[in-house]
Amino acid sequence: MSVRCLMFFAALLGSACGSGSAAAADLHSNIATFSIVACDSATGDLGVAVQSRFFAVGSVVPWARAGAGAIATQAFGNTTFGPRGLALLAAGIPPAQVLDSLLSTDAQGKQRQVGVVNSRGTSATFTGTECQKWAGGRTGRHYACQGNILAGPGVVDGMARAFEQTRGLLGDRLLAALDAGQAAGGDSRGMQSAALLIVRAGGGYGGFNDRYCDLRVDDAANPFSELRRLYNLWKPEALIRDGYTACDSGRFELAFTLGREALAVDSITGAPHYHLACYLCRAGKPDAALEELARAVARDPKLGVQARTDTDFTPVRESSRFRELAGLK
């Protein structure tokens, strides 16, 4: 890659080099990034949320591995820090030492900004002296916030406070932190893209990988609202999936709770009612299951057709109420 290309990408990720062409300086003046890496002590989930005046920031900044940790590499981001740092975390190296190791052989370390958290919630953050101001970070138990070319230190302070005070899934807390950072002034030069990455052992589609949540907004006038919209589509699906996992292990009360949480996010489509009916049927509560199925079919008649071949409804398949809801009579 040419020197000109390297200067271009350095500018896009918000690093300020003390020298360079006038064109590179102009690029530097238009970009900024802030992020949070975090661990959920209750579930073991690990994640990164980031916003930047950079196209497709999710392809560069966030890195995470279930059971190991999460890393954000930004400013003049070094993408090798992701896989290398995660390997060190997986080997039990503490986050501060991971940073030392990554930066010790990096000739451009003064232009890097990195946040690290491990699966035990220990965190560390680094901001090089040549990152464009305001640049800095904050750490706390289970998280690290960092940003460059920000409106001021209130951005990362607000992010830290929001993460600590917000309850719910890790995704809820990470997005609350992003929103708080923006409310405090956010990027001093604008916004363009955002991403949310959360990993969980076996949390990916079909249980084949750990990508529990992987959402990206590559280019938008308001990436915060668009990321939130995508998250609100993902969340009920994730809660429903987790509900089935709870049923499989006989934790039916947890499944019911997850189903009701899905309903709180999506009270329109009928899908949460349908899946809650499945949980109830599997738990030996046929009357309650049929009530929920009726609510599902009232919102979407096609769910009655779906129920005809769903083995979760085997215990009620011969009841007249089920046959009515499924359109079998």
Short mmCIF file of C-alpha atoms in Angstrom, two decimals:
data_model
loop_
_atom_site.label_atom_id
_atom_site.label_comp_id
_atom_site.label_asym_id
_atom_site.label_seq_id
_atom_site.Cartn_x
_atom_site.Cartn_y
_atom_site.Cartn_z
CA MET A 1 0.00 0.00 0.00
CA SER A 2 1.30 3.46 -0.88
CA VAL A 3 2.21 6.07 1.70
CA ARG A 4 -0.66 8.20 0.39
CA CYS A 5 -3.16 5.38 1.07
CA LEU A 6 -1.79 4.82 4.56
CA MET A 7 -2.15 8.52 5.32
CA PHE A 8 -5.72 8.43 4.06
CA PHE A 9 -6.75 5.54 6.31
CA ALA A 10 -4.93 7.01 9.29
CA ALA A 11 -6.96 10.17 8.82
CA LEU A 12 -10.23 8.28 8.57
CA LEU A 13 -9.71 6.67 11.97
CA GLY A 14 -9.04 10.00 13.63
CA SER A 15 -5.32 9.98 14.39
CA ALA A 16 -3.36 13.22 14.30
CA CYS A 17 0.19 12.92 13.07
CA GLY A 18 2.30 15.98 13.75
CA SER A 19 3.50 16.13 10.16
CA GLY A 20 2.14 15.34 6.70
CA SER A 21 0.69 16.98 3.65
CA ALA A 22 -2.01 19.62 3.71
CA ALA A 23 -4.41 17.10 2.20
CA ALA A 24 -3.77 14.67 5.05
CA ALA A 25 -4.31 17.45 7.59
CA ASP A 26 -7.69 18.23 6.03
CA LEU A 27 -8.67 14.58 6.33
CA HIS A 28 -7.59 14.52 9.97
CA SER A 29 -9.83 17.47 10.72
CA ASN A 30 -12.98 15.62 9.72
CA ILE A 31 -12.80 12.35 11.65
CA ALA A 32 -13.35 11.15 15.22
CA THR A 33 -14.13 7.91 17.09
CA PHE A 34 -15.42 6.85 20.49
CA SER A 35 -16.01 3.35 21.81
CA ILE A 36 -16.66 1.17 24.83
CA VAL A 37 -15.49 -2.39 25.50
CA ALA A 38 -17.28 -4.29 28.25
CA CYS A 39 -18.03 -7.57 30.00
CA ASP A 40 -21.36 -8.65 31.47
CA SER A 41 -20.58 -10.31 34.80
CA ALA A 42 -23.95 -12.12 34.90
CA THR A 43 -23.90 -13.74 31.47
CA GLY A 44 -20.21 -13.67 30.57
CA ASP A 45 -21.04 -11.81 27.35
CA LEU A 46 -18.31 -9.54 25.97
CA GLY A 47 -18.85 -6.65 23.61
CA VAL A 48 -17.80 -3.47 21.85
CA ALA A 49 -19.87 -0.49 20.74
CA VAL A 50 -18.34 2.24 18.57
CA GLN A 51 -19.29 5.34 16.60
CA SER A 52 -17.04 7.21 14.20
CA ARG A 53 -16.81 9.77 11.43
CA PHE A 54 -15.47 6.92 9.34
CA PHE A 55 -17.08 4.69 6.74
CA ALA A 56 -17.86 1.17 8.03
CA VAL A 57 -16.14 1.53 11.39
CA GLY A 58 -17.37 -1.94 12.36
CA SER A 59 -14.89 -3.47 9.92
CA VAL A 60 -11.91 -2.01 11.80
CA VAL A 61 -12.43 -1.13 15.48
CA PRO A 62 -14.37 -3.92 17.32
CA TRP A 63 -12.85 -7.29 18.19
CA ALA A 64 -14.10 -9.87 20.70
CA ARG A 65 -13.82 -13.55 21.53
CA ALA A 66 -16.03 -15.47 23.95
CA GLY A 67 -14.18 -16.49 27.09
CA ALA A 68 -11.26 -14.20 26.29
CA GLY A 69 -12.17 -10.52 26.03
CA ALA A 70 -12.99 -7.53 23.85
CA ILE A 71 -10.74 -4.95 22.18
CA ALA A 72 -11.30 -1.64 20.40
CA THR A 73 -8.42 -0.40 18.24
CA GLN A 74 -8.86 3.12 16.89
CA ALA A 75 -7.25 6.51 16.14
CA PHE A 76 -4.55 5.29 13.72
CA GLY A 77 -5.98 1.84 14.34
CA ASN A 78 -3.76 -1.22 14.17
CA THR A 79 -6.05 -4.10 13.22
CA THR A 80 -3.44 -6.69 14.21
CA PHE A 81 -4.12 -5.63 17.81
CA GLY A 82 -7.48 -7.42 17.58
CA PRO A 83 -6.46 -11.03 16.94
CA ARG A 84 -3.09 -10.68 18.70
CA GLY A 85 -4.62 -9.10 21.78
CA LEU A 86 -7.43 -11.65 21.99
CA ALA A 87 -4.91 -14.48 21.83
CA LEU A 88 -3.03 -12.94 24.75
CA LEU A 89 -6.27 -12.49 26.74
CA ALA A 90 -7.23 -16.10 26.03
CA ALA A 91 -3.85 -17.12 27.47
CA GLY A 92 -4.69 -15.31 30.72
CA ILE A 93 -2.53 -12.20 30.22
CA PRO A 94 -4.08 -9.20 32.07
CA PRO A 95 -5.35 -6.31 29.90
CA ALA A 96 -2.66 -3.83 31.01
CA GLN A 97 0.05 -6.30 30.08
CA VAL A 98 -1.71 -7.03 26.79
CA LEU A 99 -1.48 -3.33 25.96
CA ASP A 100 2.19 -3.24 26.91
CA SER A 101 2.89 -6.23 24.69
CA LEU A 102 1.00 -4.84 21.70
CA LEU A 103 2.57 -1.39 21.93
CA SER A 104 6.11 -2.44 22.80
CA THR A 105 6.97 -3.34 19.21
CA ASP A 106 4.77 -0.73 17.52
CA ALA A 107 6.77 2.13 16.02
CA GLN A 108 3.59 4.19 15.68
CA GLY A 109 2.29 3.51 19.17
CA LYS A 110 1.94 7.22 19.96
CA GLN A 111 -0.82 7.39 17.34
CA ARG A 112 -2.85 4.45 18.68
CA GLN A 113 -5.85 4.36 20.96
CA VAL A 114 -6.94 1.03 22.42
CA GLY A 115 -9.47 -0.28 24.95
CA VAL A 116 -9.26 -3.80 26.42
CA VAL A 117 -11.41 -5.84 28.81
CA ASN A 118 -11.07 -9.50 29.72
CA SER A 119 -13.68 -12.11 30.62
CA ARG A 120 -13.23 -11.37 34.33
CA GLY A 121 -14.03 -7.68 33.88
CA THR A 122 -10.51 -6.31 34.30
CA SER A 123 -9.99 -3.41 31.90
CA ALA A 124 -7.35 -1.05 30.54
CA THR A 125 -7.25 1.82 28.05
CA PHE A 126 -4.44 3.60 26.20
CA THR A 127 -4.29 6.90 24.33
CA GLY A 128 -1.10 7.82 22.48
CA THR A 129 0.32 11.29 22.87
CA GLU A 130 -0.12 12.02 19.16
CA CYS A 131 -3.86 11.25 19.04
CA GLN A 132 -5.87 14.32 18.12
CA LYS A 133 -7.51 16.10 21.06
CA TRP A 134 -9.64 15.87 22.91
CA ALA A 135 -8.49 12.30 23.33
CA GLY A 136 -8.54 10.04 26.35
CA GLY A 137 -10.31 7.26 28.17
CA ARG A 138 -11.91 6.03 31.38
CA THR A 139 -11.93 2.57 32.95
CA GLY A 140 -14.12 0.89 35.53
CA ARG A 141 -15.05 -2.56 36.67
CA HIS A 142 -16.11 -4.49 33.54
CA TYR A 143 -15.55 -1.68 30.99
CA ALA A 144 -13.23 0.81 29.31
CA CYS A 145 -14.33 3.90 27.33
CA GLN A 146 -12.08 5.84 24.96
CA GLY A 147 -12.30 8.41 22.20
CA ASN A 148 -10.40 10.91 20.09
CA ILE A 149 -11.32 14.23 18.49
CA LEU A 150 -14.13 14.52 21.02
CA ALA A 151 -15.96 17.55 22.35
CA GLY A 152 -14.19 17.01 25.69
CA PRO A 153 -13.68 14.63 28.61
CA GLY A 154 -17.40 14.77 29.38
CA VAL A 155 -17.98 12.37 26.48
CA VAL A 156 -16.16 9.41 28.05
CA ASP A 157 -17.31 10.43 31.54
CA GLY A 158 -20.92 10.30 30.34
CA MET A 159 -20.35 6.95 28.66
CA ALA A 160 -18.90 5.45 31.84
CA ARG A 161 -21.74 6.79 33.97
CA ALA A 162 -24.42 5.49 31.57
CA PHE A 163 -22.88 2.02 31.42
CA GLU A 164 -22.70 1.80 35.20
CA GLN A 165 -26.27 3.00 35.74
CA THR A 166 -28.11 1.17 32.93
CA ARG A 167 -29.70 -2.21 33.58
CA GLY A 168 -30.58 -4.95 31.12
CA LEU A 169 -28.71 -6.88 28.45
CA LEU A 170 -25.12 -5.96 27.65
CA GLY A 171 -26.35 -4.50 24.37
CA ASP A 172 -28.72 -2.16 26.23
CA ARG A 173 -25.85 -0.92 28.38
CA LEU A 174 -23.43 -0.49 25.49
CA LEU A 175 -25.92 1.50 23.42
CA ALA A 176 -26.80 3.62 26.45
CA ALA A 177 -23.11 4.46 26.73
CA LEU A 178 -22.93 5.49 23.06
CA ASP A 179 -26.04 7.64 23.39
CA ALA A 180 -24.66 9.32 26.51
CA GLY A 181 -21.38 10.05 24.76
CA GLN A 182 -23.20 11.71 21.89
CA ALA A 183 -25.41 13.68 24.29
CA ALA A 184 -22.25 15.03 25.92
CA GLY A 185 -20.98 16.36 22.60
CA GLY A 186 -19.65 13.20 20.97
CA ASP A 187 -17.37 13.57 18.00
CA SER A 188 -16.40 17.18 17.59
CA ARG A 189 -16.35 16.79 13.79
CA GLY A 190 -19.45 14.74 13.02
CA MET A 191 -20.70 11.17 12.71
CA GLN A 192 -21.08 8.54 10.00
CA SER A 193 -21.03 4.91 11.11
CA ALA A 194 -21.53 2.74 14.18
CA ALA A 195 -21.29 -0.88 15.23
CA LEU A 196 -22.25 -3.23 18.04
CA LEU A 197 -20.48 -6.57 18.51
CA ILE A 198 -21.35 -8.98 21.35
CA VAL A 199 -19.95 -12.49 21.73
CA ARG A 200 -21.16 -15.46 23.76
CA ALA A 201 -19.94 -19.05 23.70
CA GLY A 202 -22.17 -20.86 21.21
CA GLY A 203 -24.25 -17.70 20.84
CA GLY A 204 -24.06 -17.46 17.05
CA TYR A 205 -26.56 -18.84 14.56
CA GLY A 206 -27.07 -22.55 15.18
CA GLY A 207 -24.54 -22.41 18.01
CA PHE A 208 -21.68 -22.73 15.51
CA ASN A 209 -19.77 -19.60 16.56
CA ASP A 210 -19.75 -16.94 19.26
CA ARG A 211 -21.22 -13.95 17.36
CA TYR A 212 -24.27 -13.38 19.49
CA CYS A 213 -24.91 -9.87 18.10
CA ASP A 214 -23.10 -8.31 15.15
CA LEU A 215 -24.78 -5.13 13.90
CA ARG A 216 -23.27 -2.47 11.67
CA VAL A 217 -24.36 0.86 10.27
CA ASP A 218 -21.79 1.68 7.62
CA ASP A 219 -23.04 5.10 6.49
CA ALA A 220 -25.93 7.13 7.92
CA ALA A 221 -26.80 10.71 8.78
CA ASN A 222 -27.61 9.50 12.30
CA PRO A 223 -25.91 6.15 12.92
CA PHE A 224 -27.08 6.15 16.56
CA SER A 225 -30.77 5.99 15.71
CA GLU A 226 -30.19 3.48 12.93
CA LEU A 227 -28.13 1.19 15.19
CA ARG A 228 -30.84 1.43 17.84
CA ARG A 229 -33.49 0.49 15.23
CA LEU A 230 -31.50 -2.58 14.19
CA TYR A 231 -30.90 -3.53 17.82
CA ASN A 232 -34.63 -3.36 18.57
CA LEU A 233 -35.19 -5.81 15.71
CA TRP A 234 -32.43 -8.12 16.95
CA LYS A 235 -33.33 -8.05 20.65
CA PRO A 236 -36.70 -9.88 20.66
CA GLU A 237 -35.29 -12.55 18.35
CA ALA A 238 -32.35 -13.04 20.72
CA LEU A 239 -34.58 -13.20 23.79
CA ILE A 240 -36.82 -15.76 22.09
CA ARG A 241 -33.81 -17.89 21.14
CA ASP A 242 -32.50 -17.69 24.71
CA GLY A 243 -35.96 -18.73 25.91
CA TYR A 244 -35.73 -21.99 23.98
CA THR A 245 -32.27 -22.60 25.42
CA ALA A 246 -33.74 -22.16 28.90
CA CYS A 247 -36.57 -24.58 28.08
CA ASP A 248 -34.09 -27.18 26.84
CA SER A 249 -32.47 -27.20 30.28
CA GLY A 250 -35.78 -27.19 32.17
CA ARG A 251 -35.49 -23.57 33.35
CA PHE A 252 -39.05 -22.70 32.44
CA GLU A 253 -39.48 -19.70 34.71
CA LEU A 254 -36.46 -18.09 33.06
CA ALA A 255 -37.95 -18.90 29.67
CA PHE A 256 -41.22 -17.19 30.64
CA THR A 257 -39.30 -14.13 31.80
CA LEU A 258 -37.36 -13.95 28.55
CA GLY A 259 -40.56 -14.36 26.55
CA ARG A 260 -42.21 -11.49 28.38
CA GLU A 261 -39.13 -9.33 27.84
CA ALA A 262 -39.41 -10.06 24.12
CA LEU A 263 -43.05 -8.95 24.28
CA ALA A 264 -42.00 -5.67 25.88
CA VAL A 265 -39.85 -4.94 22.82
CA ASP A 266 -42.23 -6.36 20.17
CA SER A 267 -45.93 -6.23 21.04
CA ILE A 268 -47.05 -6.02 17.41
CA THR A 269 -45.96 -8.96 15.28
CA GLY A 270 -47.34 -11.85 17.36
CA ALA A 271 -44.06 -13.79 17.29
CA PRO A 272 -43.27 -13.32 21.01
CA HIS A 273 -46.77 -14.53 21.92
CA TYR A 274 -46.30 -17.57 19.70
CA HIS A 275 -42.98 -18.56 21.23
CA LEU A 276 -44.19 -17.90 24.77
CA ALA A 277 -47.03 -20.30 23.96
CA CYS A 278 -44.41 -22.89 22.97
CA TYR A 279 -42.57 -22.43 26.28
CA LEU A 280 -45.80 -22.79 28.24
CA CYS A 281 -46.81 -25.91 26.36
CA ARG A 282 -43.42 -27.51 26.97
CA ALA A 283 -43.73 -26.61 30.66
CA GLY A 284 -47.03 -28.46 30.99
CA LYS A 285 -49.28 -25.39 31.04
CA PRO A 286 -51.68 -26.09 28.12
CA ASP A 287 -54.40 -23.58 29.01
CA ALA A 288 -51.95 -20.69 29.31
CA ALA A 289 -50.23 -21.85 26.12
CA LEU A 290 -53.49 -21.72 24.15
CA GLU A 291 -54.21 -18.23 25.48
CA GLU A 292 -50.86 -17.01 24.20
CA LEU A 293 -51.34 -18.80 20.89
CA ALA A 294 -54.69 -17.06 20.50
CA ARG A 295 -52.99 -13.68 21.01
CA ALA A 296 -50.37 -14.64 18.42
CA VAL A 297 -52.94 -15.70 15.82
CA ALA A 298 -54.98 -12.55 16.41
CA ARG A 299 -51.95 -10.52 15.36
CA ASP A 300 -50.84 -12.81 12.54
CA PRO A 301 -53.12 -15.62 11.29
CA LYS A 302 -50.19 -17.31 9.56
CA LEU A 303 -48.90 -18.28 12.99
CA GLY A 304 -51.89 -20.59 13.36
CA VAL A 305 -50.83 -22.37 10.18
CA GLN A 306 -47.26 -22.59 11.52
CA ALA A 307 -48.53 -24.17 14.73
CA ARG A 308 -50.04 -27.12 12.84
CA THR A 309 -46.64 -28.79 12.41
CA ASP A 310 -44.85 -27.38 15.46
CA THR A 311 -44.02 -30.29 17.77
CA ASP A 312 -44.06 -28.00 20.81
CA PHE A 313 -47.85 -28.05 20.53
CA THR A 314 -48.13 -31.86 20.55
CA PRO A 315 -49.72 -31.86 24.07
CA VAL A 316 -52.65 -29.71 22.85
CA ARG A 317 -52.88 -30.83 19.24
CA GLU A 318 -56.16 -32.68 19.68
CA SER A 319 -57.92 -29.98 21.66
CA SER A 320 -60.78 -28.20 19.93
CA ARG A 321 -59.32 -24.78 20.82
CA PHE A 322 -55.99 -25.61 19.19
CA ARG A 323 -57.71 -26.94 16.08
CA GLU A 324 -59.74 -23.76 15.86
CA LEU A 325 -56.65 -21.52 16.17
CA ALA A 326 -54.73 -23.63 13.67
CA GLY A 327 -57.62 -23.49 11.18
CA LEU A 328 -58.11 -27.23 11.24
CA LYS A 329 -61.88 -27.11 11.60
#
